[in-house]
mmCIF file of C-alpha atoms in Angstrom:
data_model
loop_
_atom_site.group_PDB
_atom_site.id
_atom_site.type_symbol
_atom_site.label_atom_id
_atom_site.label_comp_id
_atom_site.label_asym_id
_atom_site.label_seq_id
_atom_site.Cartn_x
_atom_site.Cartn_y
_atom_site.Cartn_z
ATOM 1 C CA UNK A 94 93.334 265.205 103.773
ATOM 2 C CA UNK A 95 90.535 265.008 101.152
ATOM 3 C CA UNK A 96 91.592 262.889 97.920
ATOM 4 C CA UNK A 97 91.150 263.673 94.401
ATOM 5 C CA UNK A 98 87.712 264.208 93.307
ATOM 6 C CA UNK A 99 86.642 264.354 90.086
ATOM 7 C CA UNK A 100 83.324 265.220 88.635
ATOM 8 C CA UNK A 101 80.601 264.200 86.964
ATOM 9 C CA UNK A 102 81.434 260.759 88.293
ATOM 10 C CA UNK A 103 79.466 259.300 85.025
ATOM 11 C CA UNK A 104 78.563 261.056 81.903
ATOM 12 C CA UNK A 105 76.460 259.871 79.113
ATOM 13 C CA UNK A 106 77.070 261.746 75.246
ATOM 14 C CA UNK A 107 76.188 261.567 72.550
ATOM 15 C CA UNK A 108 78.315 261.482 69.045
ATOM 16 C CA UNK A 109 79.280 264.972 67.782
ATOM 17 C CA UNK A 110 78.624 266.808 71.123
ATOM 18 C CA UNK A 111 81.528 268.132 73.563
ATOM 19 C CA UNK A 112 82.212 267.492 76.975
ATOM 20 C CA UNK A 113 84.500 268.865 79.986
ATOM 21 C CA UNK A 114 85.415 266.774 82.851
ATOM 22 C CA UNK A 115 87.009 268.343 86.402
ATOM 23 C CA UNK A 116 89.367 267.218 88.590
ATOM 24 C CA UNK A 117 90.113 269.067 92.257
ATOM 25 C CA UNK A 118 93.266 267.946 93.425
ATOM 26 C CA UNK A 119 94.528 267.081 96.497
ATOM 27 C CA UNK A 120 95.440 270.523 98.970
ATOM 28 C CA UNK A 121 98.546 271.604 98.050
ATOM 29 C CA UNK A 122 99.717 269.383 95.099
ATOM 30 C CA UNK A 123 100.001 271.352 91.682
ATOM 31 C CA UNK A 124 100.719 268.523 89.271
ATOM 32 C CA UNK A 125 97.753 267.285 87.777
ATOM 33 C CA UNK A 126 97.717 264.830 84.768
ATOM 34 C CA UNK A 127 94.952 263.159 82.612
ATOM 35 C CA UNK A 128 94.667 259.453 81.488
ATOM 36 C CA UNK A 129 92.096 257.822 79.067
ATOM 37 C CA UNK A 130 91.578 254.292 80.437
ATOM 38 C CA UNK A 131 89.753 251.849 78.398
ATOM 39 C CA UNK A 132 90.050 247.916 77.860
ATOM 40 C CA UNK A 133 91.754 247.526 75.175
ATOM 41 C CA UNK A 134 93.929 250.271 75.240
ATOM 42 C CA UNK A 135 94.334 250.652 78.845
ATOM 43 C CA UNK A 136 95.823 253.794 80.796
ATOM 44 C CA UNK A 137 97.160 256.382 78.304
ATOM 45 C CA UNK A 138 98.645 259.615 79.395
ATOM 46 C CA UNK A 139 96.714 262.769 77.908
ATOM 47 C CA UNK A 140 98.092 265.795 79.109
ATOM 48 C CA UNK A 141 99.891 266.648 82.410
ATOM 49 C CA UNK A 142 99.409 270.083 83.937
ATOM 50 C CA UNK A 143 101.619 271.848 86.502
ATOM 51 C CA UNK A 144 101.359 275.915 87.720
ATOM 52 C CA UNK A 145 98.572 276.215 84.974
ATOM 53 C CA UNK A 146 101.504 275.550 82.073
ATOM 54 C CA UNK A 147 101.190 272.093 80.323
ATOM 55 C CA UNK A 148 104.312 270.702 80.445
ATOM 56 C CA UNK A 149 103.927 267.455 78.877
ATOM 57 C CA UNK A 150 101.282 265.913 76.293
ATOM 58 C CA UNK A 151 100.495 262.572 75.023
ATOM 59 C CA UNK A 152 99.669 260.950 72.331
ATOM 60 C CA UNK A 153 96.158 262.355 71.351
ATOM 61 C CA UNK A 154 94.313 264.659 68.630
ATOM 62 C CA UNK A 155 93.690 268.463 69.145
ATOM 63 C CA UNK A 156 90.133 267.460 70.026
ATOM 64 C CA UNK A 157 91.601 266.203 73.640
ATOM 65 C CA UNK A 158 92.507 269.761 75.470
ATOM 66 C CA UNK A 159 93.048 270.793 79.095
ATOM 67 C CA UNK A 160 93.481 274.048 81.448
ATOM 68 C CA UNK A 161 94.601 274.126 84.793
ATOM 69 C CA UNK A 162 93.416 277.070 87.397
ATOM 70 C CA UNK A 163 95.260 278.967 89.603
ATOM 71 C CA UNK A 164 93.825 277.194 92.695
ATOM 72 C CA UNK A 165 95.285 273.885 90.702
ATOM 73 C CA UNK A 166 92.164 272.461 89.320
ATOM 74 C CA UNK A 167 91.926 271.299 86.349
ATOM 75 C CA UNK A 168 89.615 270.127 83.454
ATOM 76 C CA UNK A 169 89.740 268.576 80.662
ATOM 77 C CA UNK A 170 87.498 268.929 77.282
ATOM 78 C CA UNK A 171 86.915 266.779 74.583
ATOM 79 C CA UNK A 172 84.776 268.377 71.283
ATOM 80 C CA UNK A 173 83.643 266.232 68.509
ATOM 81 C CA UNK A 174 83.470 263.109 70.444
ATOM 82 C CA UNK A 175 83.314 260.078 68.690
ATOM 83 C CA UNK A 176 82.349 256.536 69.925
ATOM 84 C CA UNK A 177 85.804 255.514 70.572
ATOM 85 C CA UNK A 178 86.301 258.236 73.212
ATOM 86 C CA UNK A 179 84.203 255.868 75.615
ATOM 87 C CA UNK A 180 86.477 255.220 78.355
ATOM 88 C CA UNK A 181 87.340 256.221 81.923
ATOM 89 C CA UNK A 182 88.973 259.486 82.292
ATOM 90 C CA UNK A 183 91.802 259.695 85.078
ATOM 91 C CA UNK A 184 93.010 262.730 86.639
ATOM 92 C CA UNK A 185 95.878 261.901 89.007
ATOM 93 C CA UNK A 186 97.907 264.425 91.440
ATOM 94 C CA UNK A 187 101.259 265.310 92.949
ATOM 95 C CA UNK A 188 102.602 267.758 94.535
ATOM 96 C CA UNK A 189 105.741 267.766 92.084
ATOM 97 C CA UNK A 190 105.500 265.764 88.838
ATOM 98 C CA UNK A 191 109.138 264.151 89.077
ATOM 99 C CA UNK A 192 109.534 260.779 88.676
ATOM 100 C CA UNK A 193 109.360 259.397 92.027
ATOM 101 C CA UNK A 194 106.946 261.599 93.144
ATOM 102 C CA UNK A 195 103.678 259.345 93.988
ATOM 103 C CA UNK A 196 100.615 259.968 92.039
ATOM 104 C CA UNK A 197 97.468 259.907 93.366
ATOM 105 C CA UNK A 198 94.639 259.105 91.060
ATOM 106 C CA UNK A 199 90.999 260.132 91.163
ATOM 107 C CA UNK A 200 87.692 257.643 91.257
ATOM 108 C CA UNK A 201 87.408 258.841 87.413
ATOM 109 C CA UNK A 202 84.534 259.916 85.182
ATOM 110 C CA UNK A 203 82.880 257.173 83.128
ATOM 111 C CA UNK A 204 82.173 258.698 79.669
ATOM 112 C CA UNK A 205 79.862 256.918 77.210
ATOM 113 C CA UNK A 206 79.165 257.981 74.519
ATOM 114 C CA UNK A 207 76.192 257.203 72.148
ATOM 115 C CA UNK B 32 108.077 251.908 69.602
ATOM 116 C CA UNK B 33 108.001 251.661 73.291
ATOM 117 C CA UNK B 34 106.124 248.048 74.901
ATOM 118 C CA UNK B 35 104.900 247.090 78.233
ATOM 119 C CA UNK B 36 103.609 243.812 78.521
ATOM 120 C CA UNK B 37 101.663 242.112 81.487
ATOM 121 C CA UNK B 38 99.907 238.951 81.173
ATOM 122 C CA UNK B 39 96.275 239.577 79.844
ATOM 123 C CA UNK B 40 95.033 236.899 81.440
ATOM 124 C CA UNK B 41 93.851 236.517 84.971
ATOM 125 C CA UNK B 42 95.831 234.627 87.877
ATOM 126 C CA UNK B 43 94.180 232.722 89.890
ATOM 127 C CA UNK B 44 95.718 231.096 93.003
ATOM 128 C CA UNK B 45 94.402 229.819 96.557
ATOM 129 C CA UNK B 46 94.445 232.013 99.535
ATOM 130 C CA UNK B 47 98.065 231.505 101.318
ATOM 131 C CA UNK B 48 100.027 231.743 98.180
ATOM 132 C CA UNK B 49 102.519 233.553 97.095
ATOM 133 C CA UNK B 50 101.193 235.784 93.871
ATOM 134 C CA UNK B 51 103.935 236.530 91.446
ATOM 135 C CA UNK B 52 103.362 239.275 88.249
ATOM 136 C CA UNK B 53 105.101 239.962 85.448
ATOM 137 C CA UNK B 54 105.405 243.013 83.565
ATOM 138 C CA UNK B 55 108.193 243.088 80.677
ATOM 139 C CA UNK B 56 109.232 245.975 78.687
ATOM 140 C CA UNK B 57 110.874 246.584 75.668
ATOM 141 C CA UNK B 58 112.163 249.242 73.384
ATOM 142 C CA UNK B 59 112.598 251.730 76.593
ATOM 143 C CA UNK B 60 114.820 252.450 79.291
ATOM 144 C CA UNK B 61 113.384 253.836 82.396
ATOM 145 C CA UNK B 62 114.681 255.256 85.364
ATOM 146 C CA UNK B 63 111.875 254.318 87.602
ATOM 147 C CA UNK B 64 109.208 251.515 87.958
ATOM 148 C CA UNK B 65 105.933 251.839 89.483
ATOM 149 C CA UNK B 66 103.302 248.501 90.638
ATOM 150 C CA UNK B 67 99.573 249.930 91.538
ATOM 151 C CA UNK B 68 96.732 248.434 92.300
ATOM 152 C CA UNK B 69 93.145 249.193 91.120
ATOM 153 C CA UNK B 70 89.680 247.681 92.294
ATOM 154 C CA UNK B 71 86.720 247.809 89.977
ATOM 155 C CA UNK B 72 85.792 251.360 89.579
ATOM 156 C CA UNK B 73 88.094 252.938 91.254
ATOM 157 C CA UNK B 74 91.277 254.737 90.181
ATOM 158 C CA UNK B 75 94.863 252.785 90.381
ATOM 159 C CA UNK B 76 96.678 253.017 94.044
ATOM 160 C CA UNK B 77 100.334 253.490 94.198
ATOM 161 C CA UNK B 78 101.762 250.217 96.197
ATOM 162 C CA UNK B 79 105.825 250.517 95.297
ATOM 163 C CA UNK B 80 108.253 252.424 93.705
ATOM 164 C CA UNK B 81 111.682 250.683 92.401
ATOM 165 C CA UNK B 82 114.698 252.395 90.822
ATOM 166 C CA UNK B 83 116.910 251.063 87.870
ATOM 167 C CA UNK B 84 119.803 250.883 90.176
ATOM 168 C CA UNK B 85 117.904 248.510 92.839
ATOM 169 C CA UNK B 86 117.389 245.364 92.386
ATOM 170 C CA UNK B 87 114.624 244.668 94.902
ATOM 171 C CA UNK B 88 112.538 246.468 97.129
ATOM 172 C CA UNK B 89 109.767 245.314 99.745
ATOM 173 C CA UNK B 90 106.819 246.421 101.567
ATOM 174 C CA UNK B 91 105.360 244.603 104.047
ATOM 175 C CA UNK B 92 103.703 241.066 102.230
ATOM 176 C CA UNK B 93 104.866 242.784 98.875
ATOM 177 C CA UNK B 94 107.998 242.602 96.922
ATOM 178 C CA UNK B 95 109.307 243.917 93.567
ATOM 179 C CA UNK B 96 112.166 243.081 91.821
ATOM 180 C CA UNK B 97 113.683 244.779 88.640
ATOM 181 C CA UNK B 98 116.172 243.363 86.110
ATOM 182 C CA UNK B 99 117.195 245.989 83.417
ATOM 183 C CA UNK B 100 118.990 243.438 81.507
ATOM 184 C CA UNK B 101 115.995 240.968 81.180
ATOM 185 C CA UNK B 102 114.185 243.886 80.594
ATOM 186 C CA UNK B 103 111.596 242.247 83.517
ATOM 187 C CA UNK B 104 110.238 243.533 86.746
ATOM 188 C CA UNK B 105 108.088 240.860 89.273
ATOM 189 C CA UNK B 106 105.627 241.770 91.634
ATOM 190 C CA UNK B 107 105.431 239.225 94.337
ATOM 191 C CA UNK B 108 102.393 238.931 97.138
ATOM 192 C CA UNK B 109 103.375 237.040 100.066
ATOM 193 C CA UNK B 110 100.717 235.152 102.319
ATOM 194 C CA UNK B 111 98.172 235.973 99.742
ATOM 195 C CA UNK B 112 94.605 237.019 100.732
ATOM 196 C CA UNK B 113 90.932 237.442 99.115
ATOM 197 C CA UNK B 114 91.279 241.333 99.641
ATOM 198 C CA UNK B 115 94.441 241.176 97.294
ATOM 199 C CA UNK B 116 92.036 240.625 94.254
ATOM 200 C CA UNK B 117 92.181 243.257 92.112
ATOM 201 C CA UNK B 118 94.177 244.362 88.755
ATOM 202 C CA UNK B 119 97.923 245.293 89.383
ATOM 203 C CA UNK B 120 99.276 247.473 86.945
ATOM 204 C CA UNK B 121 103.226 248.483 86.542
ATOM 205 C CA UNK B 122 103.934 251.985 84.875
ATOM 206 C CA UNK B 123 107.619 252.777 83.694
ATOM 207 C CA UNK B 124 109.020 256.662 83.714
ATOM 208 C CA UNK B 125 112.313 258.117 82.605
ATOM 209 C CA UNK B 126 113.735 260.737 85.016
ATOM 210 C CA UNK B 127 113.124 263.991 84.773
ATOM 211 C CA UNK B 128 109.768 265.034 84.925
ATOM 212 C CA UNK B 129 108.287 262.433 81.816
ATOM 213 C CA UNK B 130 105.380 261.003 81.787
ATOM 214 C CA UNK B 131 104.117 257.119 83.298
ATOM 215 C CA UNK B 132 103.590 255.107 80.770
ATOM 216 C CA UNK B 133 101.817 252.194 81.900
ATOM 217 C CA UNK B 134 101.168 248.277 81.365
ATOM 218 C CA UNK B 135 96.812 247.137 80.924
ATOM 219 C CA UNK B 136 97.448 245.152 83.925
ATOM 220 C CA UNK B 137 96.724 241.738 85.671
ATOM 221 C CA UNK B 138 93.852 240.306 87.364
ATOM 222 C CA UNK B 139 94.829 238.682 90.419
ATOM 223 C CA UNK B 140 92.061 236.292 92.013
ATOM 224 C CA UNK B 141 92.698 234.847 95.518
ATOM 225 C CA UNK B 142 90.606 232.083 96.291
ATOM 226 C CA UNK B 143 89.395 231.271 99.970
#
C-alpha cells in the first residue's frame, strides 16, 4: 500500500506571494489533516479534512485554508505569506479521524520563504 | 491554556540502555496518548497508543506508561540501539473526533 505523498517536496517563496501544497492520501483513508511544524513552535494542527467537509480547525489566520476532493486529496493554500510561515507542512491520514485511529503522516513540504 | 512539555534537550545514553522520556501535560485532560517517532526529514511515525484508563502498555523493546494524576506519561526503550536515534514526540487527544495536539519532542542519541 503506497503511503502518503505529498508534493512539492520543497518549495522556495517569496514574501507576499501564495502557495498551495498537496497531499494524496493513503487508498481508502478519508481523514486528512494539516500540521505546520517548525522549531520553535513545533507540530501545530491546521485544519483536518474528512468527506471534503472540514470538521475541525486550528489555531491559525484566514490566510491558512484547505479543500479536500472527492477522491480524498487534499491541499492546502497559504496567500500573503510572510517569513514566519517557513516551516514544514504535514499532511497526515486515516481512514476515520477518531481518536485512536492511527495517523499516518506524509514526508512533508519544506516551505521557505524569502 | 493547554501545555505539553518534553524535555528540550537531547538524551544521550550508551547503546544497551534503557531510554526513558518524559512528556508532562497540564491544563488538559485527554482521553488518549500518542508516542511517535520522527527521523530528520521525515514525517513523525506512530509507535504506541495508551488510554487514560491504562496504566501501561508495551510493544516489543518499548513501553509507555500514563499517570493522569501526575499529569505524566514515560516512554521507555529497552536494550537501546543506534537506530533508536531520532526525536520522539507524544501528542494528547480528547475522544471524540478532536484534534492531536502534540509535545516539540526529544532527541534521543544512542551511542555505540
Amino acid at each position: 500500500k503506497a503511503g502518503v505523498t505529498q508534493t512539492p517536496r520543497y518549495l522556495i517563496k517569496t514574501r507576499g506571494q501564495q502557495v498551495t501544497l498537496s497531499c494524496s492520501p493513503i487508498s481508502g483513508h478519508r481523514s486528512v489533516s494539516w500540521y505546520q511544524q517548525t522549531p520553535g513552535q513545533g507540530l501545530q494542527f491546521l485544519f483536518e479534512y474528512f468527506s471534503e467537509t472540514q470538521r475541525n480547525k486550528g489555531n491559525f489566520p484566514g490566510r491558512f485554508s484547505g479543500r479536500q476532493f472527492s477522491n480524498s486529496r487534499s491541499e492546502m493554500n497559504v496567500s500573503t505569506l510572510e517569513l514566519g510561515d517557513s516551516a514544514l507542512y504535514l499532511c497526515a491520514s486515516s481512514s476515520n479521524r477518531g481518536p485512536t485511529d492511527t495517523q499516518y503522516f506524509g514526508p512533508g513540504t519544506r516551505l521557505t520563504v524569502l | 491554556s493547554q501545555k505539553i512539555e518534553q524535555n528540550s534537550e537531547a538524551l544521550n545514553i550508551q547503546e544497551g540502555k534503557t531510554a526513558t522520556l518524559t512528556c508532562n501535560y497540564t491544563n488538559y485532560s485527554p482521553a488518549y496518548l500518542q508516542w511517535y517517532r520522527q527521523d530528520p526529514g521525515r514525517g513523525p511515525v506512530f509507535l504506541l497508543l495508551i488510554r487514560e484508563n491504562e496504566k501501561e502498555k508495551r510493544k516489543e523493546r518499548l513501553k509507555v506508561t500514563f499517570d493522569t494524576t501526575l499529569k505524566q506519561s514515560l516512554f521507555h526503550i529497552t536494550a537501546s540501539q543506534p537506530a533508536d536515534s531520532a526525536t520522539y514526540l507524544c501528542a494528547l487527544t480528547n475522544s471524540g473526533y478532536s484534534t492531536l495536539t502534540f509535545g516539540k519532542g526529544t532527541m534521543l542519541l544512542v551511542s555505540p
